Structures are given as structure tokens and as C-alpha cells.
Amino acid sequence: MLENFFKLKENGTTVRTEMIAGLTTFMTMAYILAVNPDVMSTTGMDKGALFTATALSAFVATLVMALVAKLPFALAPGMGLNAFFAYTVVLNMGYSWEMALTAVFIEGLIFIVLTFFNVREAIINAIPLSLKNAISVGIGLFIALIGLKGAGIIVKSEPTLVTLGNMGDHTVWVALIGIAVSGALVALNKKGALLAGIMASTLVGIPLGVTSVEGLKLFSAPPSLEPIMFKFDFSRLFTTDMAVVLFTFLFIDMFDTVGNLVGIGAKAGLLDEKGRLPKAKQALFADAVGTTFGACMGTSTVTTYVESASGVAEGGRTGLTALTTAVLFLLALFMAPIFLMIPVAATAPALVMVGFFMLSPIQNIDMEDATEALPAFITFLMMPLTYSISEGIVFGMLSYVILKVLSGRYKEVSPVMYAIAVIFVLKFIL
């Protein structure tokens, strides 16, 4: 049955290979079960419910990828997107998490429609490649800053804005040990480096008093979703603020998903002779369904994970890899106590390492062309400095249009980019 449905022989793989690849993918991205509740709970959302929402949305979205697109990609609430949700929309802009969830829900519905009419690819093609790469770099720096701040390695300072924290603090050492473990495993090309870093930090944190194991159980029923499930706020639906938040969610998710699909597809040898990914529409559909379902459950935007590349590296070539990963996310639902005991200091290493991984697109930016390189630089500089992903995007895209026009190269700017620039200018004015 598996052979007929996934065409394993045709793709040069076996059931065993696919299942090992699925396990590898899960091991490299299972950190999201600990990190996403930590990030999202800063908004006041229930941490236990967030764990359940994270696991369920990852299961459903990856299952759709497996059965509809039949590609070896896994999905879960995205890093960077959850940071924008928590730190920008809620904590910085001051909106309720219910309003932010509403924006994510609408985003998912829009993506379903745009995918059906093949609009997402057209929009993505209009945005310059230099800014796509810069957004990845900027989000990486922002995520790393969040991790360092959460661990107390970086703290606020009146004279200098930020400074080095107390290096004698136990939380700092818990985080540093995790970073060292993850970094060493990455250098040795070992699988599960991020998860290993979290586990090492968590264990070290027990004798140091950072990790609490009081009353710990290995298995339990999943925490209730009731505190966050279907908690939408449509009162700001037709406001400028909702439009800006919604656009940013749409923008970030577009490039996150498409970039990962194309990059991992190339690594797996799945692209055709024109560089296109077969069944891309079905893959984008899985992303849209996952985002819509995830918002209903109470979590931020679901996207395709770059960690899927680890499964592909193990030989995963079909949807059976994704199916294996989906089943493992479902089983993880019953291990909530283990994931929820992990302290913030132990998830910091994963945030720092994900930030490191997201820096690689910087090598694709043409540093010899100032009209491309300077807007890219402004984009990834402003994200951590303004503590806002959206502001980095705004400044980057506006600077791109302005520099192209002032240098007489206005024809290189697409009509869509001009329209977006006008929207951002109106945002500042209003």
C-alpha cells in the first residue's frame, strides 16, 4: 500500500529509509514543542494549551503535506513568525493576542484562496531576491537576540541600551552549555543538534536549580486547548492596524515557506529542469491549511521547516517521510510534562542556533551593488535594533524603492513594490 501510494521505488527509496528520515526530521525540529510555548506564553497565553496547539497543528499540517503533496517536508508554527506575533504585535504594538490570532486565521484563509488561483507565486516573484535573503538574515539575528535576552546573557542598560549579563548566573551557564553542545554537534554534522542542546541544558539545570522536576510525570493527557482555542477578536477587522499586521504575517510566511520549499527541494533533487518544484501548489496548500487550523487551535503561523533538510539528507524523498514525522508529533502530545518542564534558559540555545542557520542567505546578496546591498543591510540591521521584524521589512523595502528611483534605475522596481512602498508610507503618516 505504501509503495503504491508514495511510489517509493520510482523515487529510489524504501519504507525503512523514509521512516528513518522522518524520525531525523522530527528530532531536528522537536525543539519547537518547547520553544513555541515559551515564546507565545510571553503574551499571557496558557503555556500548556500552547504545547497542545503546537503539536496538533504540526501533526495536521505535516499530514496534509504527506497525503496531498506527497513531499518529504514537515511543518509547524514558524520561528520568527511566532516572535513577530508575541514580541511585535502583542508586546510592542500593544494588541491583544486574540487580535493577533485573528490576523493569523485570516492569513490562512487568504493563503488558501491565493494558492487556489496561483497568486502566491506571482507576488513572490515581484519582490527582489536581495530583500528575500535579507529578511531571513534579519529574522535570524532577531531570534538570536531573543534567545540571549531570555537566558540573561544580554540585559538592558541605560547608558548603552544593552550589555552583558551576570556571567555567574546559573541560567546563563545553562544556556551557554546548551549552545556549546549544539554548536559542537553541528560542527560534527550530527543529527538532532538543537534538541540535544535543549536536553543538555535542561539536565544541567536540574542540579543548578534552573529546571524544576518536582512532581514530574513522563506521560499524561494533553493539556486542554480551552484557554486559547477559537479565541478570535474581529473588532479590529477593518482597521489600518489589522491590515499592516496581516500584511506582515502574509509577507514573512510567503518567503519563509517558498524559500524552504525550493531550497530543500533542490537538495533532494526534486526540482525540474527549470528549477520549479513539482506539486508546489499542493505544498503551499498544506501550509495554508496548517496556518488556518493552527490559528483555530490557538498558535501562530504554521510554515514549512528548513529542518526538513535533515530528513532529506537521510534519504527522504516522498510523503512517507512527512507521514512519519506527523505521527511522531501526534505521539508527543502525550509527553507534555517533559516538554513543559524545559526552562527558558534551555530553549535559548535553539534560538541562537536557528538564528545562526538563518544567516546563510547573506552570501547570496550582491554586495557590489549598493541599491541591492544597502536596503538588504538596513533590513537585517533594523530588525534586532527596533526589536521588530515588521519595522525591518518596512525600512528595507522603502529604502530599496527610494535608492532605485534616486539612482535612475526605477525601471528595476516592480509595480507591486511601488504599491507596497505607498502602503508603508501611509502607515507612517497614519
Coordinates of C-alpha atoms in Angstrom, one line a residue:
M1 CA 0.0 0.0 0.0
L2 CA 2.8 2.4 0.9
E3 CA 4.7 1.6 -2.3
N4 CA 1.6 2.2 -4.5
F5 CA 0.6 5.4 -2.7
F6 CA 4.0 7.1 -2.3
K7 CA 5.7 5.4 -5.4
L8 CA 8.8 4.5 -3.3
K9 CA 10.7 2.6 -6.0
E10 CA 10.1 5.3 -8.5
N11 CA 11.7 7.7 -6.2
G12 CA 14.6 5.4 -5.3
T13 CA 13.8 4.9 -1.7
T14 CA 12.4 2.3 0.8
V15 CA 10.0 2.2 3.7
R16 CA 12.9 1.9 6.2
T17 CA 14.8 4.9 4.6
E18 CA 11.7 7.1 4.7
M19 CA 10.9 6.3 8.3
I20 CA 14.4 6.9 9.4
A21 CA 14.3 10.2 7.5
G22 CA 11.0 11.1 9.2
L23 CA 12.5 10.4 12.6
T24 CA 15.5 12.5 11.8
T25 CA 13.3 15.4 10.7
F26 CA 11.3 15.2 14.0
M27 CA 14.4 15.1 16.1
T28 CA 15.8 18.2 14.5
M29 CA 12.6 20.2 14.8
A30 CA 11.1 18.8 18.0
Y31 CA 12.6 21.8 19.8
I32 CA 9.6 23.8 18.6
L33 CA 7.4 21.9 21.1
A34 CA 9.4 23.6 23.9
V35 CA 10.3 26.9 22.3
N36 CA 6.9 27.9 20.8
P37 CA 5.1 27.7 24.1
D38 CA 7.9 29.7 25.7
V39 CA 7.8 32.4 23.1
M40 CA 4.0 32.6 22.8
S41 CA 3.3 32.5 26.5
T42 CA 5.0 35.8 27.0
T43 CA 1.7 37.3 25.7
G44 CA -0.2 35.8 28.6
M45 CA -1.4 32.8 26.7
D46 CA -1.6 29.5 28.6
K47 CA 1.6 27.6 28.1
G48 CA 0.1 24.1 28.4
A49 CA -2.6 24.9 25.9
L50 CA 0.1 26.3 23.6
F51 CA 2.0 23.0 23.7
T52 CA -1.1 21.1 22.6
A53 CA -1.8 23.6 19.9
T54 CA 1.8 23.4 18.6
A55 CA 1.8 19.6 18.4
L56 CA -1.6 19.3 16.9
S57 CA -1.0 22.0 14.2
A58 CA 2.3 20.4 13.3
F59 CA 0.6 17.0 13.0
V60 CA -2.3 18.2 10.8
A61 CA -0.2 20.4 8.5
T62 CA 2.5 17.7 8.0
L63 CA -0.1 15.1 7.5
V64 CA -1.6 17.2 4.7
M65 CA 1.8 17.6 3.2
A66 CA 2.3 13.9 3.3
L67 CA -1.0 12.8 1.8
V68 CA -1.7 15.6 -0.6
A69 CA 1.6 16.9 -1.8
K70 CA 3.5 13.6 -1.0
L71 CA 6.7 15.6 -0.4
P72 CA 9.2 15.0 2.4
F73 CA 8.6 18.3 4.2
A74 CA 7.4 18.9 7.7
L75 CA 5.5 21.9 9.0
A76 CA 5.0 23.5 12.4
P77 CA 4.5 27.0 13.9
G78 CA 7.3 29.0 12.5
M79 CA 10.2 30.6 14.4
G80 CA 10.3 34.3 13.6
L81 CA 6.6 34.3 12.9
N82 CA 5.9 33.4 16.5
A83 CA 8.4 36.1 17.6
F84 CA 6.6 38.6 15.4
F85 CA 3.3 37.5 16.9
A86 CA 4.5 37.7 20.6
Y87 CA 7.1 40.4 20.7
T88 CA 6.0 42.8 18.0
V89 CA 2.2 42.6 17.6
V90 CA 1.3 41.9 21.3
L91 CA 4.2 43.2 23.5
N92 CA 5.5 46.0 21.3
M93 CA 2.4 47.3 19.4
G94 CA 0.1 46.6 22.4
Y95 CA -2.6 44.5 20.7
S96 CA -4.3 41.5 22.4
W97 CA -3.2 38.0 21.5
E98 CA -6.8 37.4 20.4
M99 CA -6.4 40.1 17.8
A100 CA -3.1 38.6 16.6
L101 CA -4.7 35.1 16.3
T102 CA -7.4 36.6 14.2
A103 CA -4.8 38.0 11.8
V104 CA -3.2 34.6 11.6
F105 CA -6.6 33.0 10.9
I106 CA -7.4 35.5 8.1
E107 CA -3.9 35.0 6.7
G108 CA -4.6 31.3 6.4
L109 CA -7.9 31.8 4.6
I110 CA -6.2 34.3 2.2
F111 CA -3.4 31.8 1.5
I112 CA -5.9 29.1 0.7
V113 CA -7.6 31.4 -1.9
L114 CA -4.3 32.8 -3.3
T115 CA -2.9 29.2 -3.6
F116 CA -6.0 28.1 -5.5
F117 CA -5.6 31.0 -8.0
N118 CA -1.8 30.6 -8.2
V119 CA -1.3 34.2 -6.9
R120 CA 1.3 33.5 -4.2
E121 CA 4.0 32.6 -6.8
A122 CA 3.3 35.8 -8.7
I123 CA 3.6 38.0 -5.6
I124 CA 6.8 36.4 -4.5
N125 CA 8.3 36.8 -7.9
A126 CA 7.8 40.6 -7.7
I127 CA 9.9 41.0 -4.6
P128 CA 13.6 41.5 -5.2
L129 CA 15.8 38.5 -4.2
S130 CA 18.2 40.6 -2.2
L131 CA 15.4 41.6 0.2
K132 CA 14.1 38.0 0.5
N133 CA 17.6 36.9 1.6
A134 CA 17.9 39.9 3.9
I135 CA 14.6 39.1 5.7
S136 CA 15.9 35.6 6.5
V137 CA 19.1 37.1 7.9
G138 CA 17.3 39.7 9.9
I139 CA 14.9 37.2 11.5
G140 CA 17.9 35.1 12.4
L141 CA 19.6 38.0 14.2
F142 CA 16.3 38.9 16.0
I143 CA 15.6 35.3 17.1
A144 CA 19.2 35.0 18.4
L145 CA 18.8 38.3 20.4
I146 CA 15.6 36.9 21.9
G147 CA 17.4 33.8 23.0
L148 CA 20.3 35.7 24.5
K149 CA 18.0 38.0 26.3
G150 CA 15.8 35.2 27.7
A151 CA 18.9 33.5 29.1
G152 CA 20.2 36.6 30.7
I153 CA 23.3 36.7 28.6
I154 CA 22.2 40.1 27.2
V155 CA 20.4 42.5 29.5
K156 CA 19.2 46.1 29.2
S157 CA 21.4 49.0 30.2
E158 CA 20.5 52.7 30.5
P159 CA 23.9 54.1 29.2
T160 CA 24.4 51.6 26.4
L161 CA 20.8 50.2 25.8
V162 CA 22.2 46.6 26.1
T163 CA 25.1 45.0 27.9
L164 CA 26.5 41.6 29.0
G165 CA 24.5 40.0 31.8
N166 CA 25.8 38.4 35.1
M167 CA 28.0 35.6 33.9
G168 CA 27.8 34.0 37.3
D169 CA 24.1 33.5 37.0
H170 CA 23.1 29.8 36.7
T171 CA 20.6 30.5 33.9
V172 CA 23.5 32.0 31.8
W173 CA 25.6 28.9 32.3
V174 CA 22.7 26.6 31.5
A175 CA 22.2 28.4 28.2
L176 CA 26.0 28.5 27.3
I177 CA 26.3 24.8 27.9
G178 CA 23.4 24.2 25.5
I179 CA 24.9 26.4 22.9
A180 CA 28.3 24.7 23.2
V181 CA 26.7 21.2 22.9
S182 CA 24.5 22.2 19.9
G183 CA 27.4 24.0 18.2
A184 CA 29.8 21.1 18.6
L185 CA 27.2 18.6 17.2
V186 CA 26.5 20.9 14.2
A187 CA 30.3 21.1 13.6
L188 CA 30.4 17.3 13.6
N189 CA 27.4 17.1 11.3
K190 CA 25.4 15.1 13.9
K191 CA 21.6 14.9 13.7
G192 CA 19.4 16.4 16.4
A193 CA 21.9 19.1 17.4
L194 CA 19.2 21.6 18.5
L195 CA 17.3 19.0 20.5
A196 CA 20.5 17.7 22.1
G197 CA 21.4 21.3 23.2
I198 CA 18.0 21.7 24.8
M199 CA 18.2 18.3 26.6
A200 CA 21.8 19.0 27.8
S201 CA 20.7 22.4 29.2
T202 CA 17.6 21.0 30.8
L203 CA 19.6 18.2 32.6
V204 CA 22.4 20.6 33.7
G205 CA 19.7 22.9 35.0
I206 CA 18.4 20.3 37.5
P207 CA 21.3 20.5 40.0
L208 CA 21.7 24.2 39.4
G209 CA 18.1 24.8 40.4
V210 CA 17.0 26.2 37.0
T211 CA 15.0 23.2 35.9
S212 CA 12.2 22.1 38.2
V213 CA 11.3 18.3 38.2
E214 CA 9.0 18.4 41.2
G215 CA 6.1 16.1 40.6
L216 CA 7.3 15.3 37.1
K217 CA 5.4 12.6 35.1
L218 CA 6.7 11.0 31.9
F219 CA 3.2 10.7 30.3
S220 CA -0.1 12.5 30.7
A221 CA -3.1 13.6 28.8
P222 CA -2.5 16.6 26.6
P223 CA -3.2 20.0 28.3
S224 CA -6.6 21.4 27.4
L225 CA -6.9 23.8 24.5
E226 CA -9.9 25.6 26.0
P227 CA -7.9 28.8 27.2
I228 CA -6.8 29.6 23.6
M229 CA -8.9 27.6 21.2
F230 CA -11.1 29.7 18.8
K231 CA -10.3 32.9 20.8
F232 CA -10.7 35.4 18.0
D233 CA -11.3 39.1 18.1
F234 CA -12.8 40.6 15.0
S235 CA -13.5 44.0 16.4
R236 CA -10.4 45.5 14.6
L237 CA -11.0 43.6 11.4
F238 CA -11.3 46.6 9.1
T239 CA -8.7 48.9 10.7
T240 CA -5.3 50.0 9.3
D241 CA -3.5 48.3 12.1
M242 CA -5.1 45.0 11.2
A243 CA -4.1 45.5 7.6
V244 CA -0.4 46.2 8.5
V245 CA -0.2 43.2 10.9
L246 CA -1.9 40.9 8.4
F247 CA 0.3 42.0 5.5
T248 CA 3.4 41.4 7.5
F249 CA 2.3 37.9 8.5
L250 CA 1.5 37.2 4.8
F251 CA 4.8 38.6 3.7
I252 CA 7.0 36.8 6.2
D253 CA 5.2 33.4 5.7
M254 CA 5.4 33.7 1.9
F255 CA 9.2 33.9 1.8
D256 CA 9.7 31.5 4.7
T257 CA 7.7 28.8 3.0
V258 CA 8.7 29.2 -0.6
G259 CA 12.3 29.7 0.2
N260 CA 12.3 26.5 2.3
L261 CA 10.4 24.5 -0.3
V262 CA 12.8 25.5 -3.2
G263 CA 15.9 25.1 -1.1
I264 CA 15.1 21.7 0.4
G265 CA 13.7 20.6 -3.0
A266 CA 16.9 21.4 -4.7
K267 CA 18.9 19.4 -2.0
A268 CA 16.6 16.4 -2.6
G269 CA 16.9 16.6 -6.3
L270 CA 13.1 17.2 -6.7
L271 CA 13.3 20.4 -8.9
D272 CA 12.6 20.1 -12.6
E273 CA 14.9 21.4 -15.3
K274 CA 13.5 24.9 -15.0
G275 CA 14.1 25.0 -11.3
R276 CA 10.5 24.5 -10.4
L277 CA 9.2 22.2 -7.6
P278 CA 6.6 19.7 -8.8
K279 CA 3.4 19.8 -6.6
A280 CA 4.4 23.2 -5.3
K281 CA 0.7 24.2 -5.3
Q282 CA -0.2 21.2 -3.1
A283 CA 2.7 22.1 -0.8
L284 CA 1.6 25.7 -0.4
F285 CA -1.9 24.4 0.2
A286 CA -0.6 22.3 3.2
D287 CA 1.0 25.5 4.5
A288 CA -2.3 27.4 4.2
V289 CA -4.4 24.7 5.8
G290 CA -1.9 24.4 8.6
T291 CA -1.9 28.1 9.3
T292 CA -5.7 28.2 9.4
F293 CA -6.0 25.1 11.6
G294 CA -3.2 26.4 13.9
A295 CA -5.0 29.7 14.4
C296 CA -8.2 27.9 15.4
M297 CA -6.2 25.8 17.9
G298 CA -4.5 29.0 19.2
T299 CA -1.0 29.2 17.8
S300 CA 0.9 31.4 15.3
T301 CA 1.5 30.9 11.6
V302 CA 2.4 27.4 10.5
T303 CA 5.2 27.1 7.9
T304 CA 7.4 24.6 6.2
Y305 CA 10.5 23.9 8.3
V306 CA 14.1 24.2 6.9
E307 CA 14.9 21.3 9.3
S308 CA 13.2 19.1 6.8
A309 CA 16.5 19.2 5.0
S310 CA 17.9 16.8 7.7
G311 CA 15.4 14.2 6.7
V312 CA 16.2 14.7 3.1
A313 CA 19.8 14.3 3.8
E314 CA 19.0 10.9 5.4
G315 CA 17.4 9.8 2.1
G316 CA 13.8 11.0 2.5
R317 CA 12.2 11.6 -0.9
T318 CA 8.4 11.1 -0.5
G319 CA 5.4 11.9 1.6
L320 CA 6.2 8.8 3.8
T321 CA 8.9 10.8 5.4
A322 CA 6.4 13.6 6.3
L323 CA 3.9 11.0 7.4
T324 CA 6.4 9.5 9.9
T325 CA 7.1 13.0 11.3
A326 CA 3.4 13.7 11.6
V327 CA 2.8 10.6 13.6
L328 CA 5.7 11.4 16.0
F329 CA 4.2 14.9 16.6
L330 CA 0.9 13.2 17.5
L331 CA 2.6 10.9 20.0
A332 CA 4.4 13.8 21.5
L333 CA 1.0 15.2 22.6
F334 CA 1.1 12.7 25.5
M335 CA 4.5 13.8 26.7
A336 CA 3.6 17.3 27.6
P337 CA 5.1 17.2 31.1
I338 CA 8.6 16.5 29.7
F339 CA 8.4 19.4 27.2
L340 CA 6.8 21.9 29.5
M341 CA 9.4 21.4 32.3
I342 CA 12.1 22.8 30.0
P343 CA 13.1 26.3 31.2
V344 CA 13.6 29.3 29.1
A345 CA 17.4 29.1 29.5
A346 CA 17.4 25.7 27.9
T347 CA 15.4 26.8 24.8
A348 CA 17.8 29.8 24.3
P349 CA 20.5 27.6 22.6
A350 CA 17.9 26.5 20.0
L351 CA 17.0 30.1 19.3
V352 CA 20.7 31.1 18.9
M353 CA 21.4 28.2 16.6
V354 CA 18.3 28.8 14.5
G355 CA 19.5 32.4 14.2
F356 CA 22.8 31.1 13.0
F357 CA 21.2 28.8 10.4
M358 CA 19.2 31.7 9.0
L359 CA 22.3 33.8 8.2
S360 CA 23.3 31.7 5.2
P361 CA 21.3 33.7 2.6
I362 CA 23.6 36.7 3.2
Q363 CA 26.1 35.1 0.8
N364 CA 23.5 35.5 -2.0
I365 CA 23.3 39.2 -1.7
D366 CA 25.2 41.2 -4.3
M367 CA 27.4 43.4 -2.1
E368 CA 28.9 45.3 -5.1
D369 CA 25.5 46.8 -6.0
A370 CA 24.6 49.5 -3.4
T371 CA 21.0 49.6 -4.5
E372 CA 20.7 45.9 -3.6
A373 CA 23.1 45.6 -0.7
L374 CA 22.2 48.7 1.3
P375 CA 18.5 48.0 1.5
A376 CA 19.3 44.4 2.5
F377 CA 21.7 45.7 5.2
I378 CA 19.0 48.1 6.5
T379 CA 16.5 45.3 6.6
F380 CA 18.5 42.9 8.8
L381 CA 20.0 45.7 10.9
M382 CA 16.7 47.3 11.8
M383 CA 15.0 44.0 12.9
P384 CA 17.0 43.4 16.1
L385 CA 17.7 47.1 16.8
T386 CA 14.0 48.0 16.7
Y387 CA 13.0 44.7 18.2
S388 CA 10.5 44.3 15.4
I389 CA 10.5 42.2 12.3
S390 CA 7.9 44.3 10.6
E391 CA 9.9 47.6 11.0
G392 CA 12.9 46.0 9.4
I393 CA 10.8 45.0 6.4
V394 CA 9.3 48.4 6.2
F395 CA 12.6 50.2 6.2
G396 CA 14.2 47.7 3.9
M397 CA 11.6 47.9 1.2
L398 CA 11.2 51.6 1.4
S399 CA 15.0 52.1 1.1
Y400 CA 15.0 49.8 -1.9
V401 CA 12.4 51.8 -3.8
I402 CA 14.0 55.1 -2.9
L403 CA 17.5 54.1 -3.9
K404 CA 16.4 52.6 -7.2
V405 CA 14.5 55.8 -8.1
L406 CA 17.2 58.2 -7.0
S407 CA 19.9 56.3 -8.9
G408 CA 17.8 56.4 -12.1
R409 CA 17.1 52.6 -12.0
Y410 CA 13.4 53.0 -11.3
K411 CA 12.5 50.5 -14.0
E412 CA 14.0 47.7 -11.9
V413 CA 11.3 48.2 -9.3
S414 CA 8.1 46.2 -10.0
P415 CA 4.6 47.9 -9.8
V416 CA 3.9 45.6 -6.8
M417 CA 6.9 47.1 -5.0
Y418 CA 5.7 50.6 -5.7
A419 CA 2.3 49.7 -4.3
I420 CA 3.8 48.2 -1.2
A421 CA 6.0 51.3 -0.7
V422 CA 2.9 53.5 -0.8
I423 CA 1.2 51.4 1.8
F424 CA 4.2 51.7 4.1
V425 CA 4.4 55.5 3.7
L426 CA 0.7 55.7 4.5
K427 CA 1.4 53.6 7.6
F428 CA 3.9 56.1 8.9
I429 CA 1.6 59.1 8.1
L430 CA -1.5 57.5 9.7

